[in-house]
Coordinates of C-alpha atoms in Angstrom, one line a residue:
M177 CA 19.3 -1.6 10.6
A178 CA 20.6 2.0 10.5
S179 CA 20.6 3.8 13.8
D180 CA 18.5 6.7 12.6
Q181 CA 15.4 5.6 10.7
A182 CA 14.1 9.1 10.6
T183 CA 16.9 10.3 8.4
K184 CA 16.3 7.8 5.6
S185 CA 14.1 8.1 2.6
Y186 CA 12.1 5.1 1.4
V187 CA 10.7 3.9 -1.9
P188 CA 7.2 2.5 -1.4
F189 CA 7.2 -1.2 -2.2
A190 CA 4.4 -0.9 -4.7
E191 CA 6.5 1.7 -6.6
A192 CA 9.6 -0.5 -6.4
T193 CA 7.7 -3.4 -8.0
K194 CA 5.8 -1.4 -10.5
V195 CA 5.1 -3.2 -13.8
E196 CA 4.8 -1.9 -17.3
R197 CA 3.0 -4.0 -19.9
L198 CA 4.9 -4.3 -23.2
D199 CA 2.8 -6.9 -25.0
A200 CA 0.5 -9.9 -24.2
H201 CA 3.2 -11.9 -22.6
T202 CA 6.0 -9.4 -21.8
Y203 CA 6.4 -6.9 -19.0
K204 CA 9.0 -4.4 -17.9
V205 CA 10.2 -3.7 -14.3
H206 CA 13.0 -1.5 -12.8
L207 CA 15.1 -3.0 -10.0
D208 CA 15.7 -0.3 -7.4
E209 CA 19.1 0.3 -5.8
R210 CA 17.5 0.7 -2.4
F211 CA 16.7 -3.0 -2.3
C212 CA 20.3 -4.2 -2.8
I213 CA 22.9 -6.0 -0.8
G214 CA 26.1 -4.5 -2.2
T215 CA 25.5 -4.2 -5.9
V216 CA 22.9 -7.0 -6.2
P217 CA 19.2 -6.6 -5.6
N218 CA 17.7 -8.8 -2.9
G219 CA 16.5 -12.2 -4.3
G220 CA 13.1 -11.9 -2.6
Y221 CA 12.7 -8.4 -4.0
T222 CA 13.5 -9.5 -7.6
S223 CA 11.1 -12.4 -7.1
S224 CA 8.4 -10.0 -6.0
C225 CA 8.9 -8.1 -9.2
L226 CA 8.4 -11.3 -11.2
L227 CA 5.2 -12.1 -9.3
A228 CA 4.0 -8.5 -9.7
A229 CA 4.1 -9.1 -13.5
A230 CA 2.3 -12.4 -13.0
R231 CA -0.4 -10.7 -11.0
V232 CA -1.0 -8.2 -13.8
H233 CA -1.0 -10.9 -16.4
L234 CA -3.7 -13.0 -14.5
A235 CA -5.8 -10.0 -13.5
P236 CA -8.5 -10.8 -16.2
R237 CA -8.8 -14.3 -14.7
N238 CA -9.3 -12.9 -11.1
Q239 CA -6.3 -14.9 -9.8
P240 CA -4.3 -12.2 -8.0
D241 CA -2.6 -14.4 -5.4
T242 CA 0.5 -16.6 -5.6
L243 CA -0.3 -20.0 -4.1
A244 CA 3.3 -21.4 -4.5
A245 CA 6.4 -20.5 -6.4
H246 CA 9.8 -21.9 -7.1
F247 CA 12.7 -19.6 -8.0
E248 CA 16.1 -20.2 -9.5
Y249 CA 18.8 -17.5 -9.6
P250 CA 21.3 -18.5 -12.3
N251 CA 22.9 -15.1 -12.6
R252 CA 23.3 -12.0 -10.5
A253 CA 20.7 -9.3 -10.9
A254 CA 21.6 -5.7 -11.2
V255 CA 20.0 -2.3 -10.6
G256 CA 18.1 -1.1 -13.6
P257 CA 15.6 -2.2 -16.2
A258 CA 14.5 -5.8 -16.6
I259 CA 12.1 -7.7 -18.8
V260 CA 9.7 -10.3 -17.5
A261 CA 8.6 -13.0 -20.0
V262 CA 5.5 -14.9 -19.1
D263 CA 4.8 -18.4 -20.5
E264 CA 1.3 -19.8 -19.8
V265 CA 2.0 -23.4 -18.8
K266 CA -1.7 -24.0 -17.8
L267 CA -4.6 -21.6 -17.3
G268 CA -7.2 -23.2 -15.1
R269 CA -10.6 -22.1 -13.7
Q270 CA -9.2 -22.3 -10.1
L271 CA -5.4 -22.5 -10.5
S272 CA -3.1 -21.3 -13.2
T273 CA 0.6 -22.1 -13.6
L274 CA 3.1 -19.8 -15.3
H275 CA 6.8 -20.0 -16.2
L276 CA 8.4 -16.6 -15.6
T277 CA 11.8 -15.4 -16.7
L278 CA 13.5 -12.2 -15.6
W279 CA 15.9 -10.9 -18.3
Q280 CA 18.6 -8.3 -18.0
G281 CA 21.3 -6.9 -20.2
D282 CA 25.0 -7.7 -19.8
G283 CA 27.3 -5.5 -17.7
G284 CA 27.1 -2.8 -20.4
G285 CA 23.4 -2.9 -20.6
H286 CA 23.3 -4.7 -24.0
G287 CA 20.7 -7.2 -24.9
L288 CA 17.5 -5.5 -24.0
L289 CA 15.6 -4.2 -27.0
P290 CA 13.1 -1.2 -27.3
V291 CA 10.7 -3.4 -29.4
A292 CA 9.6 -7.0 -29.7
P293 CA 11.2 -9.5 -29.0
W294 CA 12.4 -7.2 -26.2
V295 CA 15.5 -9.4 -25.4
D296 CA 18.4 -10.6 -27.5
P297 CA 20.6 -13.3 -25.9
R298 CA 23.1 -13.0 -28.7
A299 CA 23.7 -9.3 -27.8
G300 CA 24.1 -10.0 -24.1
A301 CA 20.7 -10.5 -22.5
R302 CA 20.8 -13.1 -19.7
R303 CA 18.3 -15.0 -17.6
V304 CA 18.6 -13.6 -14.1
V305 CA 15.7 -15.3 -12.3
L306 CA 13.6 -18.3 -13.4
A307 CA 10.3 -19.2 -11.7
Y308 CA 7.4 -21.6 -11.9
S309 CA 4.4 -20.2 -10.1
T310 CA 0.9 -21.3 -9.3
H311 CA -1.8 -18.6 -8.8
A312 CA -5.3 -18.5 -7.5
N313 CA -7.8 -16.3 -5.6
L314 CA -7.0 -17.3 -2.0
R315 CA -10.2 -15.7 -0.8
S316 CA -12.4 -17.8 -3.0
L317 CA -10.8 -21.2 -2.1
A318 CA -12.9 -23.5 0.0
G319 CA -12.8 -27.1 1.2
I320 CA -12.0 -29.3 4.1
S321 CA -9.8 -27.8 6.9
L322 CA -8.4 -29.9 9.8
P323 CA -5.8 -29.1 12.5
T324 CA -2.6 -31.0 12.4
G325 CA -0.3 -32.4 15.0
Y326 CA 2.3 -29.8 14.1
E327 CA 0.1 -27.1 15.6
E328 CA 0.0 -28.9 18.9
G329 CA 3.8 -28.8 19.4
S330 CA 4.9 -26.1 21.9
A331 CA 8.2 -25.8 20.1
N332 CA 6.4 -24.7 16.9
A333 CA 4.4 -21.9 18.6
M334 CA 5.6 -18.4 18.0
P335 CA 6.2 -16.3 21.1
P336 CA 3.4 -14.0 22.3
A337 CA 3.3 -10.6 20.6
P338 CA 5.4 -8.0 22.5
G339 CA 3.8 -4.9 23.8
F340 CA 5.3 -2.7 21.0
V341 CA 3.6 -4.9 18.4
A342 CA 0.3 -4.0 20.0
G343 CA 1.1 -0.3 19.8
Q344 CA 2.6 0.1 23.2
G345 CA 5.7 2.1 22.3
S346 CA 7.7 2.0 19.1
G347 CA 10.9 0.3 20.3
G348 CA 11.9 -2.9 22.1
D349 CA 11.1 -4.0 25.6
A350 CA 12.7 -6.1 28.3
E351 CA 12.8 -9.2 26.1
W352 CA 13.1 -7.9 22.5
V353 CA 15.6 -5.5 21.0
E354 CA 15.9 -4.0 17.6
S355 CA 18.6 -5.5 15.4
K356 CA 20.8 -2.6 14.2
M357 CA 23.8 -2.5 11.9
P358 CA 27.1 -2.5 13.7
A359 CA 29.3 0.6 13.6
G360 CA 31.9 -1.4 11.7
A361 CA 29.6 -2.2 8.8
T362 CA 30.3 -0.7 5.4
A363 CA 28.0 2.3 5.0
G364 CA 25.3 1.6 2.4
Y365 CA 26.3 -2.0 1.7
A366 CA 23.1 -3.7 3.1
R367 CA 20.6 -1.1 1.8
S368 CA 17.9 -3.8 1.4
L369 CA 17.9 -4.3 5.2
D370 CA 17.3 -0.6 5.8
N371 CA 13.8 -1.2 4.5
W372 CA 12.9 -3.3 7.6
R373 CA 12.8 -3.0 11.3
F374 CA 13.8 -6.3 12.9
F375 CA 13.3 -7.2 16.6
V376 CA 15.1 -10.2 18.0
H377 CA 15.2 -11.7 21.4
R378 CA 17.5 -9.7 23.7
D379 CA 19.5 -12.6 25.1
A380 CA 19.8 -16.1 23.6
P381 CA 17.5 -17.8 21.1
L382 CA 14.2 -18.9 22.7
V383 CA 14.9 -22.3 21.1
P384 CA 18.5 -23.3 20.3
G385 CA 19.3 -22.8 16.6
V386 CA 16.1 -20.9 16.0
L387 CA 15.8 -17.2 15.2
D388 CA 12.5 -15.6 16.1
V389 CA 11.9 -12.1 14.6
W390 CA 9.2 -9.5 14.7
M391 CA 9.4 -7.4 11.6
R392 CA 7.7 -4.4 10.0
L393 CA 8.5 -2.0 7.1
A394 CA 10.7 0.9 8.2
S395 CA 8.8 3.3 6.0
G396 CA 5.7 2.8 8.0
E397 CA 3.9 1.1 5.1
R398 CA 1.8 -1.9 5.8
I399 CA 3.1 -5.3 4.6
A400 CA 0.9 -6.4 1.7
Q401 CA 0.5 -9.9 0.1
A402 CA 2.8 -8.9 -2.8
A403 CA 5.7 -8.4 -0.4
L404 CA 5.8 -12.0 0.9
P405 CA 8.7 -13.1 -1.4
Y406 CA 10.7 -10.2 0.0
V407 CA 9.6 -11.1 3.6
V408 CA 10.9 -14.7 3.4
D409 CA 14.2 -13.5 2.0
S410 CA 15.0 -10.6 4.5
F411 CA 16.8 -11.3 7.7
P412 CA 18.6 -9.4 10.5
W413 CA 22.3 -8.9 9.7
D414 CA 23.3 -11.1 12.7
M415 CA 21.1 -14.0 11.8
H416 CA 24.0 -16.4 11.9
V417 CA 24.5 -15.7 15.6
F418 CA 21.2 -17.3 16.4
L419 CA 21.4 -20.2 14.0
V420 CA 24.8 -21.6 14.9
A421 CA 25.3 -24.2 17.6
R422 CA 25.7 -22.8 21.1
A423 CA 29.3 -24.1 21.3
V424 CA 30.4 -21.7 18.6
R425 CA 28.0 -18.8 19.1
G426 CA 30.5 -16.9 21.2
L427 CA 32.9 -16.6 18.3
F428 CA 30.5 -14.2 16.6
E429 CA 29.4 -12.1 19.6
A430 CA 32.6 -10.5 20.7
V431 CA 36.3 -10.1 20.0
P432 CA 38.0 -13.4 21.2
K433 CA 40.2 -12.9 24.3
E434 CA 43.3 -14.2 22.5
E435 CA 42.7 -11.5 19.8
K436 CA 42.5 -8.8 22.5
K437 CA 45.8 -10.0 24.0
R438 CA 47.5 -9.8 20.6
S439 CA 46.0 -6.4 20.1
R440 CA 47.4 -5.2 23.4
G441 CA 50.8 -6.6 22.3
K442 CA 50.6 -4.4 19.2
G443 CA 50.0 -1.2 21.3
V444 CA 46.2 -1.2 20.9
V445 CA 44.5 -0.9 24.3
V446 CA 41.2 -2.6 24.5
E447 CA 39.3 -1.5 27.6
G448 CA 36.3 0.5 28.7
G449 CA 34.5 2.2 25.8
Q450 CA 37.3 1.1 23.4
E451 CA 36.4 -2.5 24.0
E452 CA 32.9 -1.9 22.7
K453 CA 34.3 -0.2 19.6
E454 CA 36.4 -3.3 19.0
K455 CA 33.4 -5.6 19.4
E456 CA 31.5 -3.4 16.9
K457 CA 34.4 -3.6 14.4
E458 CA 34.5 -7.4 14.8
K459 CA 30.8 -7.5 14.0
G460 CA 31.3 -5.3 11.0
D461 CA 33.9 -7.8 9.7
N462 CA 31.0 -10.2 9.1
F463 CA 30.1 -8.1 6.1
S464 CA 33.2 -9.5 4.3
L465 CA 30.9 -12.3 3.3
W466 CA 28.0 -12.5 0.9
L467 CA 25.2 -15.1 1.2
P468 CA 23.6 -15.2 -2.2
T469 CA 20.4 -17.2 -2.8
V470 CA 20.6 -20.1 -5.3
V471 CA 17.1 -21.6 -5.0
M472 CA 14.0 -20.3 -3.1
N473 CA 10.6 -21.8 -2.6
L474 CA 7.5 -19.9 -1.4
E475 CA 4.2 -21.4 -0.3
V476 CA 1.4 -19.0 0.7
K477 CA -0.9 -20.3 3.4
A478 CA -3.3 -17.4 4.0
A479 CA -4.3 -14.1 2.4
L480 CA -3.3 -11.0 4.2
P481 CA -5.9 -8.3 4.6
E482 CA -6.3 -6.1 1.5
E483 CA -4.9 -3.1 3.5
G484 CA -1.9 -5.2 4.6
V485 CA -0.6 -5.7 8.1
E486 CA 1.9 -3.7 10.3
W487 CA 3.8 -6.7 11.8
L488 CA 4.7 -10.2 10.9
A489 CA 6.3 -12.9 13.1
V490 CA 9.0 -14.9 11.4
R491 CA 10.8 -18.0 12.6
I492 CA 14.1 -19.0 10.9
T493 CA 16.1 -22.2 11.1
S494 CA 19.0 -23.9 9.3
K495 CA 19.7 -27.6 9.5
Q496 CA 23.2 -27.5 8.2
I497 CA 25.9 -24.9 7.3
K498 CA 28.7 -26.8 5.5
D499 CA 31.1 -26.5 2.6
G500 CA 30.1 -22.9 1.9
R501 CA 26.4 -23.6 1.5
F502 CA 23.4 -23.7 3.9
D503 CA 19.7 -24.1 4.0
L504 CA 17.1 -21.9 5.5
E505 CA 13.5 -22.6 6.5
V506 CA 11.2 -19.6 7.2
I507 CA 7.8 -19.7 8.8
V508 CA 5.7 -16.5 8.7
R509 CA 2.7 -15.8 10.9
D510 CA 0.6 -12.8 11.7
V511 CA 0.1 -11.3 15.1
E512 CA -2.7 -13.7 15.9
G513 CA -0.4 -16.7 15.2
E514 CA -2.1 -17.7 11.9
L515 CA 0.3 -19.3 9.4
V516 CA 0.8 -16.9 6.5
A517 CA 3.6 -18.3 4.4
L518 CA 6.5 -20.9 4.3
G519 CA 9.8 -20.3 2.7
Q520 CA 12.8 -22.6 2.0
Q521 CA 16.0 -21.8 0.3
V522 CA 19.5 -22.9 -0.6
A523 CA 22.2 -20.3 -0.3
L524 CA 26.0 -20.0 -0.6
I525 CA 28.6 -18.3 1.6
V526 CA 31.2 -16.5 -0.6
E527 CA 33.6 -13.6 -0.4
R528 CA 31.9 -10.2 -0.7
A529 CA 34.2 -9.4 -3.6
R530 CA 32.0 -11.8 -5.7
N531 CA 29.1 -9.4 -5.1
M532 CA 31.1 -6.3 -6.1
A533 CA 32.8 -7.8 -9.1
G534 CA 32.0 -6.9 -12.7
R535 CA 29.5 -9.0 -14.7
G536 CA 31.5 -9.9 -17.7
G537 CA 31.9 -13.6 -18.7
E538 CA 30.6 -16.7 -16.9
E539 CA 29.8 -16.7 -13.3
D540 CA 28.1 -18.7 -10.6
G541 CA 24.4 -17.9 -10.0
G542 CA 23.0 -16.1 -7.0
S543 CA 20.8 -13.2 -6.3
S544 CA 21.5 -11.3 -3.1
S545 CA 19.3 -12.1 -0.2
K546 CA 21.4 -11.6 2.9
L547 CA 24.8 -10.3 3.8

């Protein structure tokens, strides 16, 4: 997060996911630059735009909520206009299933048309995000409810809400600290993260390999149901420090002693306040990587209040980081501990240059979600 939240201007999430109806099955959205990592809009944000179109499409059926969704990101998204095409796979009385496609033009903006059929693949239009989504009215669903053994496991319980979550101060406390961007980070690169305030445990993970986060929107807005795809794809910049094994965690937390010795041999004195600067620079070097989402799944477990909520508790784990790819599992709860949503995704670890490169020709997929 940026060090001075008060100096930033924010785009309301509802405005950033605003939908324009073009015809019975086609909608237009505009991907905002303030939701980007580098040049690429956050994957959860672009998915939220897709589901915003689905919500408008199903409004006559009174099915405003996403029950579950599967997203694929075959191409990088870009700031600017996009077309959402809706295919009605099945319209049901209780549940409806849609196939959604987010189209954008090529690097020169070619391929989007001002009239139907709205997109022309031969002129450069590309499928940026594909989704299958199931929708319902969560407040009208009823049926059997039973507790599961999962709920009884102490390791699965979120930590108690800190005092600042209950309105006792606006910052961290003795156990929780706000995750802020390091001084060495490239200014403006991780703009999507500026939209959030993340609070992580001050020392080590409460559970090895697990990152517990309390998060709220930096603008002061309340988090609404429509933002859940963005929630499950937004993480503190130093997420990896918590997810890696304890044996290698120290590699990410400070400048290695050997490096300090080599620096001294080159005439760079690392001591006192300068040592902290070197640590911050080392942290900033983590931004040389980009972690694009390839596949993401979302399952919504409960409807948030109509007015939204101020805080959400998020637990993040990864089972394996190997060969330039990794998995993420995300559990979202409200301040009362009720399960709100589950997220799973597959992501890549690539050089940041892939994020900043032009969009001509063929490329691997990936919509930006992390750093």
